[in-house]
Each structure stands twice: as structure tokens, then as C-alpha cells.
Short mmCIF file of C-alpha atoms in Angstrom, two decimals:
data_model
loop_
_atom_site.label_atom_id
_atom_site.label_comp_id
_atom_site.label_asym_id
_atom_site.label_seq_id
_atom_site.Cartn_x
_atom_site.Cartn_y
_atom_site.Cartn_z
CA MET A 1 0.00 0.00 0.00
CA LEU A 2 1.40 3.31 -1.07
CA SER A 3 1.38 6.10 1.44
CA ARG A 4 -0.17 9.49 0.93
CA LEU A 5 3.34 10.94 1.06
CA SER A 6 4.43 8.79 -1.86
CA LEU A 7 1.32 9.87 -3.77
CA HIS A 8 2.23 13.50 -3.13
CA GLY A 9 5.74 12.76 -4.31
CA LEU A 10 4.39 11.16 -7.48
CA ASN A 11 2.39 14.30 -8.16
CA ARG A 12 5.57 16.37 -8.04
CA CYS A 13 7.44 13.77 -10.05
CA LEU A 14 4.78 13.72 -12.73
CA THR A 15 4.91 17.49 -13.10
CA GLN A 16 8.68 17.56 -13.33
CA ARG A 17 8.84 14.68 -15.74
CA VAL A 18 6.12 16.09 -17.99
CA ALA A 19 7.90 19.46 -18.18
CA ALA A 20 11.09 17.78 -19.38
CA LEU A 21 9.48 15.70 -22.11
CA ALA A 22 10.19 16.51 -25.76
CA VAL A 23 7.05 17.34 -27.67
CA THR A 24 7.74 14.64 -30.23
CA ALA A 25 7.76 11.88 -27.58
CA VAL A 26 5.09 13.25 -25.29
CA GLN A 27 2.12 11.15 -26.28
CA GLN A 28 3.67 7.77 -25.52
CA GLN A 29 5.04 9.03 -22.23
CA LEU A 30 1.67 10.49 -21.32
CA ILE A 31 -0.07 7.19 -21.96
CA GLU A 32 2.24 5.52 -19.47
CA LEU A 33 1.82 8.34 -16.95
CA ALA A 34 -1.95 8.34 -17.28
CA ALA A 35 -2.09 4.59 -16.70
CA LEU A 36 0.17 4.90 -13.67
CA SER A 37 -1.84 7.81 -12.32
CA THR A 38 -5.12 5.96 -12.78
CA SER A 39 -3.83 3.07 -10.68
CA PHE A 40 -3.27 5.45 -7.76
CA ARG A 41 -6.90 6.48 -7.83
CA SER A 42 -7.84 2.93 -6.80
CA GLN A 43 -5.78 3.18 -3.60
CA GLN A 44 -7.58 3.83 -0.29
CA VAL A 45 -6.71 7.46 0.29
CA PRO A 46 -8.91 9.51 2.66
CA SER A 47 -11.30 11.59 0.63
CA GLY A 48 -10.59 14.67 2.71
CA ASP A 49 -6.88 14.71 1.97
CA ASN A 50 -6.24 17.86 -0.07
CA ARG A 51 -2.97 16.52 -1.35
CA CYS A 52 -4.89 14.13 -3.56
CA CYS A 53 -6.76 16.91 -5.33
CA GLY A 54 -3.69 18.02 -7.23
CA SER A 55 -3.10 14.49 -8.42
CA SER A 56 -6.73 14.04 -9.57
CA LYS A 57 -6.63 17.36 -11.39
CA LEU A 58 -3.37 16.39 -13.07
CA ILE A 59 -4.90 13.06 -14.11
CA ARG A 60 -7.92 14.78 -15.65
CA GLN A 61 -5.72 17.29 -17.47
CA THR A 62 -3.43 14.51 -18.66
CA GLN A 63 -6.37 12.53 -20.05
CA GLN A 64 -7.91 15.64 -21.61
CA PHE A 65 -4.61 16.52 -23.29
CA LEU A 66 -4.25 12.96 -24.52
CA HIS A 67 -7.76 13.03 -25.97
CA THR A 68 -7.08 16.31 -27.78
CA SER A 69 -3.54 15.74 -28.98
CA ALA A 70 -4.02 12.12 -29.98
CA ARG A 71 -6.94 12.94 -32.25
CA PRO A 72 -5.57 12.94 -35.83
CA ALA A 73 -6.06 16.12 -37.81
CA GLN A 74 -8.35 15.31 -40.69
CA ASP A 75 -7.10 16.41 -44.04
CA PRO A 76 -9.94 18.06 -45.98
CA GLN A 77 -9.12 16.18 -49.16
CA SER A 78 -9.04 12.85 -47.32
CA ALA A 79 -12.33 13.73 -45.71
CA GLY A 80 -13.73 14.50 -49.13
CA LYS A 81 -12.64 11.12 -50.49
CA ALA A 82 -14.15 9.32 -47.51
CA ALA A 83 -17.42 11.14 -47.96
CA SER A 84 -17.47 10.32 -51.65
CA GLN A 85 -16.93 6.64 -50.93
CA ALA A 86 -19.71 6.66 -48.37
CA ASP A 87 -22.35 8.28 -50.55
CA GLY A 88 -21.37 7.32 -54.08
CA SER A 89 -19.48 10.50 -55.01
CA THR A 90 -22.33 12.78 -53.99
CA ILE A 91 -22.67 15.21 -51.12
CA GLN A 92 -25.48 14.45 -48.72
CA ASP A 93 -27.42 17.48 -47.53
CA SER A 94 -27.55 17.97 -43.79
CA ASP A 95 -29.18 20.41 -41.39
CA SER A 96 -25.78 20.76 -39.73
CA ILE A 97 -24.44 22.56 -42.83
CA THR A 98 -25.90 26.00 -42.24
CA GLU A 99 -23.37 28.37 -43.81
CA GLY A 100 -20.38 28.72 -46.09
CA PRO A 101 -19.78 27.69 -49.71
CA MET A 102 -21.03 24.15 -49.06
CA ARG A 103 -24.43 25.48 -48.00
CA ALA A 104 -24.66 27.63 -51.12
CA TYR A 105 -23.60 24.69 -53.29
CA LEU A 106 -26.17 22.36 -51.72
CA ASP A 107 -28.91 24.95 -52.17
CA GLY A 108 -27.91 25.21 -55.83
CA ARG A 109 -27.96 21.44 -56.18
CA ASN A 110 -31.36 21.17 -54.52
CA SER A 111 -32.81 23.84 -56.81
CA GLY A 112 -31.35 22.26 -59.95
CA LEU A 113 -28.90 25.10 -60.56
CA PHE A 114 -25.85 22.80 -60.29
CA ARG A 115 -25.43 19.34 -61.76
CA PRO A 116 -23.90 16.49 -59.72
CA ASP A 117 -20.16 16.48 -60.42
CA PRO A 118 -17.64 14.57 -58.27
CA ARG A 119 -14.82 17.02 -59.07
CA GLN A 120 -16.91 19.99 -58.03
CA GLU A 121 -17.99 18.15 -54.89
CA ASN A 122 -14.40 17.45 -53.86
CA THR A 123 -13.50 21.08 -54.52
CA ILE A 124 -16.41 22.51 -52.52
CA LYS A 125 -15.35 20.31 -49.59
CA LEU A 126 -11.91 21.90 -49.66
CA LEU A 127 -13.41 25.37 -49.84
CA GLN A 128 -15.76 24.60 -46.95
CA ALA A 129 -12.83 23.24 -44.92
CA LEU A 130 -10.98 26.51 -45.45
CA TYR A 131 -14.11 28.48 -44.57
CA ASP A 132 -14.50 26.47 -41.35
CA GLN A 133 -10.86 27.03 -40.42
CA LEU A 134 -11.19 30.77 -40.92
CA LYS A 135 -14.43 30.79 -38.96
CA GLN A 136 -13.00 28.69 -36.13
CA VAL A 137 -10.00 30.91 -35.59
CA HIS A 138 -12.28 33.93 -35.74
CA LEU A 139 -14.41 32.47 -32.95
CA GLU A 140 -11.41 31.53 -30.82
CA HIS A 141 -9.68 34.89 -31.05
CA LYS A 142 -11.53 37.98 -29.98
CA ARG A 143 -9.10 40.88 -30.02
CA PRO A 144 -6.54 42.08 -32.60
CA SER A 145 -3.01 41.57 -31.32
CA GLY A 146 -0.73 42.49 -34.22
CA LEU A 147 1.71 39.87 -32.91
CA THR A 148 0.86 36.44 -34.26
CA THR A 149 0.83 34.89 -37.69
CA THR A 150 -2.88 34.27 -37.21
CA ASP A 151 -3.33 38.00 -37.80
CA HIS A 152 -4.29 37.06 -41.34
CA ILE A 153 -7.78 36.84 -39.91
CA GLY A 154 -7.15 39.90 -37.77
CA LEU A 155 -7.51 38.30 -34.34
CA ASP A 156 -5.58 37.42 -31.18
CA LYS A 157 -3.87 34.16 -30.26
CA PRO A 158 -5.74 31.63 -28.10
CA ARG A 159 -5.34 31.20 -24.36
CA HIS A 160 -3.78 27.93 -23.18
CA SER A 161 -4.13 26.11 -19.88
CA TRP A 162 -1.07 25.82 -17.64
CA PHE A 163 -0.83 22.17 -18.58
CA THR A 164 -0.77 22.81 -22.33
CA ARG A 165 1.82 25.53 -21.82
CA LEU A 166 3.81 23.10 -19.71
CA MET A 167 3.72 20.51 -22.46
CA THR A 168 4.27 22.67 -25.54
CA GLY A 169 5.52 25.99 -24.24
CA SER A 170 3.88 29.32 -24.99
CA PRO A 171 3.20 29.58 -28.72
CA THR A 172 5.70 31.78 -30.48
CA LYS A 173 5.30 33.53 -33.81
CA ALA A 174 7.35 30.84 -35.49
CA GLN A 175 5.21 28.08 -33.98
CA GLN A 176 1.86 29.52 -35.02
CA THR A 177 0.45 27.73 -38.08
CA LYS A 178 -0.64 29.83 -41.01
CA LEU A 179 -3.76 28.69 -42.79
CA GLN A 180 -3.07 27.11 -46.14
CA GLY A 181 -4.88 28.62 -49.10
CA LEU A 182 -6.19 26.81 -52.17
CA TYR A 183 -4.95 26.85 -55.78
CA MET A 184 -7.55 25.27 -58.09
CA TYR A 185 -6.57 24.47 -61.65
CA GLY A 186 -8.16 22.60 -64.52
CA GLY A 187 -9.64 22.91 -67.98
CA VAL A 188 -12.17 25.45 -69.11
CA GLY A 189 -15.77 25.30 -67.98
CA VAL A 190 -15.29 22.90 -65.06
CA GLY A 191 -16.63 25.38 -62.48
CA LYS A 192 -13.50 26.78 -60.85
CA THR A 193 -14.65 30.39 -60.86
CA MET A 194 -18.20 29.51 -59.86
CA LEU A 195 -17.02 27.55 -56.81
CA MET A 196 -14.57 30.24 -55.73
CA ASP A 197 -17.37 32.78 -55.98
CA LEU A 198 -19.46 30.66 -53.60
CA LEU A 199 -16.70 31.11 -51.01
CA ALA A 200 -16.43 34.83 -51.72
CA ASP A 201 -20.19 35.38 -51.55
CA SER A 202 -20.64 33.43 -48.31
CA ALA A 203 -17.64 34.91 -46.45
CA PRO A 204 -18.52 37.22 -43.52
CA SER A 205 -16.97 40.67 -43.41
CA SER A 206 -14.60 39.55 -40.67
CA PHE A 207 -12.69 37.48 -43.25
CA GLN A 208 -11.74 40.72 -45.05
CA LEU A 209 -12.00 38.79 -48.32
CA LYS A 210 -11.25 40.48 -51.64
CA ARG A 211 -12.26 38.83 -54.90
CA THR A 212 -10.77 40.12 -58.14
CA HIS A 213 -9.33 39.03 -61.47
CA PHE A 214 -5.58 38.44 -61.70
CA HIS A 215 -5.27 41.05 -64.46
CA ASP A 216 -7.01 43.67 -62.32
CA PHE A 217 -4.93 42.81 -59.27
CA MET A 218 -1.62 43.16 -61.08
CA LEU A 219 -2.69 46.44 -62.68
CA ASP A 220 -3.47 47.78 -59.22
CA VAL A 221 -0.06 46.59 -58.01
CA HIS A 222 1.82 48.32 -60.82
CA SER A 223 -0.23 51.48 -60.30
CA SER A 224 0.54 51.42 -56.57
CA LEU A 225 4.25 50.96 -57.27
CA LYS A 226 4.20 54.37 -58.94
CA LYS A 227 2.39 55.79 -55.91
CA TYR A 228 5.14 54.55 -53.56
CA HIS A 229 8.06 55.23 -55.91
CA SER A 230 9.69 57.61 -53.42
CA HIS A 231 9.96 54.91 -50.72
CA GLN A 232 13.09 52.86 -50.23
CA ASP A 233 11.30 49.65 -51.22
CA PRO A 234 8.01 50.42 -53.02
CA LEU A 235 7.09 46.74 -53.42
CA VAL A 236 7.12 46.18 -49.65
CA GLN A 237 4.84 49.20 -49.23
CA VAL A 238 2.44 47.84 -51.84
CA ALA A 239 2.36 44.36 -50.29
CA ASP A 240 1.78 45.76 -46.80
CA SER A 241 -1.03 47.93 -48.13
CA VAL A 242 -2.72 44.93 -49.76
CA ALA A 243 -2.34 42.88 -46.57
CA ARG A 244 -3.89 45.64 -44.46
CA GLU A 245 -6.96 45.77 -46.67
CA SER A 246 -7.41 42.05 -47.34
CA LYS A 247 -6.77 38.97 -45.25
CA VAL A 248 -8.16 36.51 -47.81
CA LEU A 249 -7.42 37.18 -51.49
CA CYS A 250 -9.42 35.37 -54.18
CA LEU A 251 -7.76 35.70 -57.60
CA ASP A 252 -9.53 34.44 -60.71
CA GLU A 253 -7.55 33.19 -63.73
CA PHE A 254 -4.02 33.19 -62.32
CA PHE A 255 -2.05 33.33 -65.53
CA VAL A 256 1.44 34.82 -65.97
CA ASN A 257 2.56 35.87 -69.45
CA ASP A 258 4.05 39.27 -68.70
CA VAL A 259 7.71 39.56 -67.75
CA ALA A 260 6.96 42.61 -65.59
CA ASP A 261 4.48 40.56 -63.54
CA ALA A 262 6.82 37.56 -63.37
CA ALA A 263 9.65 39.75 -62.09
CA ILE A 264 7.78 40.93 -58.98
CA LEU A 265 5.45 38.04 -58.06
CA ASN A 266 7.98 36.23 -55.88
CA ARG A 267 8.80 39.21 -53.65
CA LEU A 268 5.22 40.49 -53.67
CA PHE A 269 3.61 37.25 -52.50
CA SER A 270 6.46 36.38 -50.18
CA ARG A 271 5.68 39.57 -48.31
CA LEU A 272 1.93 38.95 -48.45
CA TRP A 273 2.34 35.45 -47.03
CA GLU A 274 4.66 36.79 -44.32
CA ASN A 275 1.82 39.12 -43.40
CA GLY A 276 -0.48 36.10 -43.12
CA LEU A 277 -2.58 36.58 -46.26
CA VAL A 278 -4.54 33.52 -47.43
CA LEU A 279 -4.62 33.05 -51.21
CA VAL A 280 -7.45 31.30 -53.04
CA SER A 281 -6.96 31.16 -56.80
CA THR A 282 -8.23 29.59 -60.00
CA SER A 283 -6.10 28.86 -63.05
CA ASN A 284 -6.00 26.83 -66.23
CA ARG A 285 -2.44 25.81 -65.46
CA ALA A 286 -0.74 23.75 -62.79
CA PRO A 287 1.75 25.74 -60.71
CA ASP A 288 4.75 24.02 -62.31
CA THR A 289 3.65 25.18 -65.77
CA LEU A 290 3.07 28.86 -64.89
CA TYR A 291 5.10 31.24 -67.06
CA GLU A 292 6.42 28.24 -68.98
CA ASN A 293 9.11 29.20 -71.52
CA GLY A 294 8.93 32.79 -70.29
CA LEU A 295 11.90 35.16 -70.29
CA GLN A 296 14.25 34.58 -67.32
CA ARG A 297 11.91 31.93 -65.96
CA ASN A 298 14.60 30.70 -63.59
CA LEU A 299 13.99 33.85 -61.55
CA PHE A 300 10.30 32.94 -61.39
CA LEU A 301 10.77 29.36 -60.12
CA PRO A 302 11.15 30.29 -56.40
CA PHE A 303 7.65 31.78 -56.52
CA ILE A 304 6.23 28.46 -57.75
CA GLU A 305 7.76 26.59 -54.81
CA LYS A 306 6.41 29.13 -52.32
CA LEU A 307 2.98 28.99 -53.97
CA LYS A 308 2.86 25.21 -53.53
CA LYS A 309 3.70 25.58 -49.84
CA ALA A 310 1.26 28.42 -49.18
CA CYS A 311 -1.66 26.77 -51.01
CA LYS A 312 -3.13 23.31 -51.30
CA VAL A 313 -2.84 22.55 -55.02
CA HIS A 314 -6.04 20.95 -56.32
CA ASP A 315 -6.55 19.56 -59.82
CA MET A 316 -10.13 20.09 -61.01
CA ALA A 317 -9.75 18.11 -64.22
CA SER A 318 -13.20 17.25 -65.55
CA VAL A 319 -14.59 15.87 -68.77
CA THR A 320 -17.52 18.31 -68.65
CA ASP A 321 -17.39 21.85 -70.00
CA TYR A 322 -20.49 23.48 -68.53
CA ARG A 323 -20.21 26.50 -70.78
CA ARG A 324 -20.73 24.29 -73.81
CA LEU A 325 -23.95 23.04 -72.21
CA ALA A 326 -25.36 26.57 -72.24
CA HIS A 327 -27.92 27.23 -74.94
CA HIS A 328 -26.27 28.94 -77.95
CA HIS A 329 -27.94 32.21 -78.95
CA ARG A 330 -27.82 33.66 -82.46
CA GLY A 331 -27.35 37.35 -83.27
CA LEU A 332 -24.08 38.04 -81.44
CA PHE A 333 -21.36 36.40 -83.53
CA PHE A 334 -21.44 37.22 -87.25
CA THR A 335 -19.40 35.15 -89.73
CA ASP A 336 -21.23 35.22 -93.07
CA ASP A 337 -20.41 37.39 -96.08
CA GLU A 338 -22.56 40.29 -94.83
CA ARG A 339 -21.09 40.16 -91.33
CA GLU A 340 -19.79 43.74 -91.23
CA GLU A 341 -23.13 45.20 -92.32
CA GLU A 342 -24.99 42.98 -89.84
CA LEU A 343 -22.70 44.01 -86.99
CA GLN A 344 -23.06 47.72 -87.75
CA ALA A 345 -26.85 47.38 -87.93
CA ARG A 346 -26.93 45.52 -84.61
CA PHE A 347 -24.75 48.19 -83.00
CA GLN A 348 -26.99 51.01 -84.20
CA GLU A 349 -30.04 49.11 -82.94
CA VAL A 350 -28.79 48.62 -79.38
CA ALA A 351 -27.34 52.14 -79.19
CA GLN A 352 -30.82 53.67 -79.57
CA PRO A 353 -32.07 56.16 -78.46
CA HIS A 354 -28.55 57.59 -78.17
CA SER A 355 -26.83 59.12 -81.18
CA THR A 356 -23.35 57.76 -81.89
CA ARG A 357 -20.28 59.97 -81.72
CA PRO A 358 -16.54 59.75 -80.97
CA ILE A 359 -15.52 60.12 -77.32
CA ARG A 360 -12.39 59.72 -75.18
CA VAL A 361 -12.21 57.33 -72.21
CA ASP A 362 -9.88 57.86 -69.26
CA VAL A 363 -7.48 55.03 -68.48
CA ILE A 364 -5.29 54.74 -65.37
CA MET A 365 -2.17 56.83 -64.82
CA GLY A 366 -3.35 59.72 -66.99
CA ARG A 367 -3.74 57.75 -70.20
CA THR A 368 -6.78 57.99 -72.48
CA LEU A 369 -8.29 55.84 -75.20
CA ASP A 370 -10.17 57.22 -78.21
CA VAL A 371 -13.49 55.59 -79.09
CA ALA A 372 -14.56 56.18 -82.69
CA GLN A 373 -18.25 55.35 -82.14
CA ALA A 374 -20.10 55.42 -78.83
CA GLY A 375 -23.81 55.62 -78.11
CA GLY A 376 -24.66 55.75 -74.43
CA PRO A 377 -23.44 52.51 -72.81
CA VAL A 378 -22.56 50.93 -76.17
CA CYS A 379 -19.41 51.36 -78.29
CA PHE A 380 -17.92 50.11 -81.56
CA PHE A 381 -14.29 49.12 -82.20
CA THR A 382 -12.31 47.50 -84.97
CA PHE A 383 -10.03 44.59 -84.09
CA ASP A 384 -6.99 46.62 -85.18
CA LYS A 385 -7.85 49.43 -82.77
CA LEU A 386 -8.18 47.14 -79.75
CA CYS A 387 -5.67 44.37 -80.51
CA ASN A 388 -3.20 45.71 -83.06
CA ALA A 389 -2.22 48.83 -81.16
CA ASN A 390 -0.31 49.69 -77.99
CA VAL A 391 -3.17 48.77 -75.63
CA GLY A 392 -3.61 46.22 -72.88
CA ALA A 393 -5.62 45.08 -69.90
CA ALA A 394 -5.80 48.58 -68.36
CA ASP A 395 -7.47 49.92 -71.51
CA TYR A 396 -9.89 47.01 -71.64
CA ILE A 397 -10.86 47.47 -68.00
CA ALA A 398 -11.48 51.17 -68.60
CA LEU A 399 -13.83 50.25 -71.47
CA ALA A 400 -15.62 47.65 -69.34
CA ASN A 401 -16.18 50.27 -66.65
CA LYS A 402 -17.58 52.74 -69.20
CA PHE A 403 -19.67 50.54 -71.52
CA HIS A 404 -21.80 47.45 -70.96
CA THR A 405 -21.89 46.42 -74.66
CA ILE A 406 -19.01 46.37 -77.16
CA ALA A 407 -19.21 45.68 -80.89
CA LEU A 408 -15.94 44.32 -82.26
CA SER A 409 -15.34 44.25 -86.01
CA GLY A 410 -12.96 42.16 -88.12
CA VAL A 411 -11.55 39.46 -85.83
CA PRO A 412 -9.18 37.35 -87.99
CA VAL A 413 -8.07 33.74 -87.84
CA PHE A 414 -4.84 33.96 -85.86
CA THR A 415 -1.57 33.06 -87.54
CA ALA A 416 2.14 33.33 -86.79
CA ASP A 417 2.17 36.87 -88.20
CA ILE A 418 -0.26 38.17 -85.57
CA ARG A 419 0.82 36.31 -82.44
CA SER A 420 0.88 39.50 -80.33
CA GLN A 421 -2.62 40.41 -81.48
CA ALA A 422 -3.81 36.96 -80.38
CA TYR A 423 -2.42 37.58 -76.90
CA ARG A 424 -4.26 40.89 -76.69
CA PHE A 425 -7.48 39.30 -77.90
CA VAL A 426 -7.25 36.63 -75.17
CA THR A 427 -6.76 39.35 -72.56
CA LEU A 428 -9.64 41.39 -74.00
CA ILE A 429 -12.08 38.48 -73.77
CA ASP A 430 -10.92 37.67 -70.24
CA VAL A 431 -11.64 41.23 -69.09
CA LEU A 432 -14.99 41.53 -70.87
CA TYR A 433 -16.11 38.15 -69.56
CA GLU A 434 -15.09 39.02 -66.00
CA HIS A 435 -17.10 42.26 -66.17
CA ARG A 436 -20.09 40.53 -67.80
CA ILE A 437 -19.91 42.75 -70.89
CA ARG A 438 -22.14 41.90 -73.85
CA VAL A 439 -20.08 41.44 -77.04
CA PHE A 440 -21.19 41.60 -80.67
CA CYS A 441 -18.50 40.36 -83.01
CA SER A 442 -17.81 39.94 -86.72
CA ALA A 443 -15.11 37.38 -87.41
CA ASP A 444 -13.51 35.29 -90.14
CA GLY A 445 -14.66 32.11 -88.43
CA GLU A 446 -16.44 30.58 -85.49
CA PRO A 447 -14.64 30.78 -82.11
CA MET A 448 -12.89 27.41 -82.55
CA ASP A 449 -11.81 28.32 -86.10
CA LEU A 450 -10.09 31.52 -84.96
CA PHE A 451 -7.51 29.53 -82.98
CA VAL A 452 -7.03 26.57 -85.32
CA ASN A 453 -3.40 27.54 -86.01
CA ILE A 454 -2.41 27.91 -82.35
CA MET A 455 -0.90 24.82 -80.74
CA THR A 456 1.16 23.85 -77.77
CA LEU A 457 4.60 22.40 -78.39
CA GLN A 458 3.29 18.89 -77.72
CA GLU A 459 0.37 19.33 -80.14
CA ALA A 460 2.70 20.62 -82.85
CA ARG A 461 5.02 17.63 -82.48
CA THR A 462 2.19 15.17 -83.01
CA GLN A 463 0.39 17.01 -85.85
CA ARG A 464 3.14 18.71 -87.85
CA SER A 465 3.86 15.73 -90.07
CA ASN A 466 0.31 15.87 -91.48
CA MET A 467 0.38 19.61 -92.29
CA SER A 468 0.70 21.27 -95.66
CA LYS A 469 3.32 23.96 -96.29
CA GLU A 470 0.64 26.66 -96.01
CA GLN A 471 -0.63 25.28 -92.68
CA GLU A 472 2.88 25.06 -91.29
CA ASP A 473 3.64 28.67 -92.24
CA ALA A 474 0.53 29.84 -90.37
CA LEU A 475 1.25 27.69 -87.30
CA VAL A 476 1.72 29.40 -83.94
CA VAL A 477 3.60 27.13 -81.52
CA ASP A 478 3.13 28.75 -78.15
CA ASP A 479 2.37 26.93 -74.92
CA ASN A 480 0.86 29.98 -73.23
CA LEU A 481 -1.49 30.71 -76.12
CA GLY A 482 -2.11 27.01 -76.60
CA PHE A 483 -3.40 26.68 -73.06
CA SER A 484 -5.26 30.00 -73.17
CA LYS A 485 -7.13 29.35 -76.40
CA ASP A 486 -9.45 26.75 -74.86
CA ARG A 487 -10.50 29.21 -72.17
CA THR A 488 -11.08 31.96 -74.73
CA ILE A 489 -13.09 29.71 -77.06
CA SER A 490 -15.19 28.51 -74.16
CA ARG A 491 -15.87 32.05 -73.00
CA LEU A 492 -16.77 33.27 -76.49
CA LEU A 493 -19.32 30.46 -76.70
CA GLU A 494 -20.73 31.16 -73.26
CA MET A 495 -20.97 34.89 -73.96
CA GLN A 496 -23.46 34.05 -76.72
CA SER A 497 -25.76 32.08 -74.42
CA ARG A 498 -29.01 33.35 -72.91
CA GLU A 499 -27.65 32.46 -69.48
CA TYR A 500 -24.74 34.84 -69.95
CA LEU A 501 -27.02 37.54 -71.36
CA ILE A 502 -29.24 37.23 -68.29
CA SER A 503 -26.18 37.66 -66.10
CA HIS A 504 -25.14 40.68 -68.19
CA ALA A 505 -28.60 42.20 -67.78
CA GLU A 506 -28.61 41.62 -64.04
CA HIS A 507 -25.31 43.49 -63.78
CA HIS A 508 -25.89 46.30 -66.27
CA ALA A 509 -29.40 46.41 -67.74
CA PRO A 510 -32.02 45.12 -65.26
CA GLU A 511 -34.82 46.24 -67.55
CA LEU A 512 -33.90 43.35 -69.89
CA VAL A 513 -33.86 40.59 -67.27
CA MET A 514 -37.55 39.72 -67.36
CA ALA A 515 -37.69 39.53 -71.16
CA LEU A 516 -34.54 37.37 -71.34
CA LYS A 517 -35.78 34.97 -68.67
CA GLU A 518 -39.12 34.67 -70.43
CA ALA A 519 -37.35 33.96 -73.74
CA ASN A 520 -35.20 31.35 -72.03
CA LYS A 521 -38.26 29.74 -70.47
CA ASN A 522 -40.05 29.61 -73.83
CA SER A 523 -36.98 28.11 -75.50
CA GLU A 524 -36.72 25.38 -72.86
CA ALA A 525 -40.42 24.64 -73.22
CA ALA A 526 -40.07 24.35 -77.00
CA GLN A 527 -37.10 22.01 -76.64
CA ALA A 528 -39.03 19.86 -74.15
CA ALA A 529 -41.98 19.66 -76.54
CA GLN A 530 -39.73 18.61 -79.41
CA ALA A 531 -38.10 15.96 -77.23
CA ALA A 532 -41.51 14.62 -76.20
CA GLN A 533 -42.62 14.35 -79.81
CA ALA A 534 -39.43 12.54 -80.76
#
């Protein structure tokens, strides 16, 4: 029979031994200690002896710590796979899911807005996991501290019991774990942007989430660099300014093809991640293929490695392009012999009741862009003016902010002679799509035909032997354009759909929404009737 004195001595011994344990070996040692401590509880010790209380409290804290620390952290992707196996690759609705992107996705599924898609389901699980992590830290930390790496959600570090501090030490800045963002990549039309927007739309203001297009973000960065040019290190000032305004940054279409962007991304995001910013991004390209074959790419490679550490990289490869499922709508893309006359007539029709005249549009940093024909919120441009001149994303964004409809005349089939113009056209469509601008276009071919000569290096290797001399002369072998063309084709097709036009109207012309929805309803009814007759 052990004496009460020996029990008191064990209490002191336990405390001393626990304090000396290395964190890596603590769980096994604690198991042994807990078992030993539990055996003492069975001894006949007078219930009124206060010296036993410390031992009982230590036992409870030991067991509580064991229960908490021994529980394996569940990886969101693993959880997603387990859920898929359990329910046949579908997400089961639950009353416990009350908020976040998952709730919005389930509501869309229940209403028929979204189709069942295992890739989208796995992705929404990752987004919900990130949402829950942000929410959890927000609930645990009540006051801004400015000291910890969890400041990326603007809140203080958690309190720890004396026992946890004894076991792990007080958390230092280096020990705090930054939340890992999410980098989603995959082909066109698989739903990357739509799913990211569910996170952005469901995020509370406390997340300080900013959602923007990569083009827009980099333009703002370059503009801000001029603002801070008198500082010793303008880029640090810009990064710190971004981090103060946003704790979660959602970037759509992460795509690097500009050497000026490539040169600063590593230092810019290194500073942002040091400040605790969480990045969520969509892209058509895997991180390792960003800025592929770009100038001085070796200087860009460190950014790729940091990106893969700061974000969970998630492949959204899918066989379904949802944009191609959208109903194709005539009257926007003109390719026949009278295409220029048809485009001009359509432009004059939608410009009414405004008269058309030349105007000048302000662009950033004091620049302006001349518009030959503008009628209210509608304008007309030739392809040469927008894509064969010294213009870029900043000019296109200025147009998108000024006009809600653009008529574009004379888009050619792209060849090796107009590679630069093809790059500008891709950027133009990206910007107009992002701003939900309605586009009327006359072109030398359908969207897929415009890019028939553009191939990746791998495509060229496999198809070159079957080409004629004329085809080979027109060939554009360019990995960046080769990957971008699918996105641009997909967007050009979607921009002709009634669904896109409804979205455009909701953003810019609400008076058209009812008529467009009614037309869409009638079209679906006609298709259903035809299917029933067949």
C-alpha cells in the first residue's frame, strides 16, 4: 500500500517529468503516466486529503490533453474522399451545414442550378474546410493583437491552460500555423470560378476577403508601385497595403505571361504570405507550368515553390465543359459574307435612343483611349484598334467600366504573323467576360476556327507531319497561347448564351432581365416539346 506521502511525491514527479518531455515523444510518455496515475486512484486514500486533489486534477488534465492531442487532424481532401466513398461520389445534404460555400452549393444542387459532379464536390469540400478554419480561428480569437501569424484573420492568439503551456511551451510567432490557401486548376468550364465565388459570396466581413481578377490585381499593383516610388522599397509598401486591406485574397484566372508581372510576383507574394494573407486562386495551369518558356523563368521558379507551400494545389480536371452546355444564342457572332453590315446594324439598334459619336475614355495613370463610335453605354471598335495597337488590360478594363456592350469588327483567324494580337485578344475576352460585358462580333470564323493555327509544343510535335506547307507557315507554336485558347473559345461560346445575357442584364441592364428569362423559359419549353414528340 502506497502512502499518501508517496502519492504526493508522485504528483511532483509527474509534473517535473512532464515538463522535461520533448514534444515529439510526449504522447507515448503520457499514456504511461496516465495509466500509472489511474492506478493510484484505486488506492484507499482519505477523501478529505487535499494533497490528492492536485493528483486528480493532473490526471484529468493529462487525459484531456491525450484526448485532444491524440486525435488525428483530418485532411480536408481525405475527408472529401471518404465522404465520396460513403455516398457514391455525392454530397449528402444535412441540417448541420448552415453556412459557407457548401451550404450555397447544396442549395444550388437542390434547386437544380448545379449538376452532380464529383470534381466539383471534392472542390467545394476543400473550400468549406478553409471556410470552417477561418471561422473557427475567428471564434477563438476575440481581439486584434498584431503579434501572431494568425493575424491574417485579424484576431488574437488563443489562451492555453497551464498544462498545455507546460507541455508545448507558450506559442511563439514561429510556432503559429498559417492557414493554407487553395490553388484550383483545370480545364475550361469545369466550375473553378463559380465555386470560388461561392466562397467569396458566403464569407462574412470579418474574413476581409477580396475577390478580383488576376489582371485587375496586377494592374493595381503596378499602379501602386508608382504611388510609392519615393519609398526605399516600393514593393514592400504595396504588399503591406494589400495585406492591411485584405486577409483573404481570391484571384480568378491566375495566368502569368508578362515579364513585368513575373519579375515581382515572388517578392510580392512572399511579403503577403509573411503578413499572413490567405490566397485562393483559379487557373488553367498547374503551378509548375506557370510562365512556362517565359523570359528569365529561372527567376520565377522560387515563386512556384512558395505557392505550392502556401496553397493546397487541387486539380479540377473534368470531362464536362459546362459553358458548352449553355444554350447557344444567335445574333451576337457574325461570320457570313454580310457580317460587317450585320454588326453595324446591330450596334446602331442597341445604341438607340442615343446618337453615336466619338468620345475619349480615361485610363489609369493619366492615359486615355479614343473611341470612334459610342452611343450611351454601347461602343464600336475594330479589331486593329483594340488588338493591333499599344493597348492592354488597363485599356480594356477602362472600357468595361464605361460601356456594358461592345461591338468588335474584323476578328481574324490567328496566324504566326499576328501572335501579339492573339495575346491581346485573349486578354480582352478575359476582361470583358469578367465584367459581364455583352459582345457583338464579326469574325472570319467561329470561335474554334479563330484559334485553329495555335498549338502547344506537344500538339505541334504530333500534328506537324500531317500539315501542308501553307498550314505550317501559319502555325503558332506557343504553350501559353495554346493553353489559353481553350478558355477563350469557351468564354466566347458562353458569352453568346441566354444564361450569360441574363447575367449581363442583371449586372448592367435590369430592364432586360424579365424579357430574357421569359425567352429562355419559352426556348426550354419548345425544346421539351420537341423531345416529347421525338
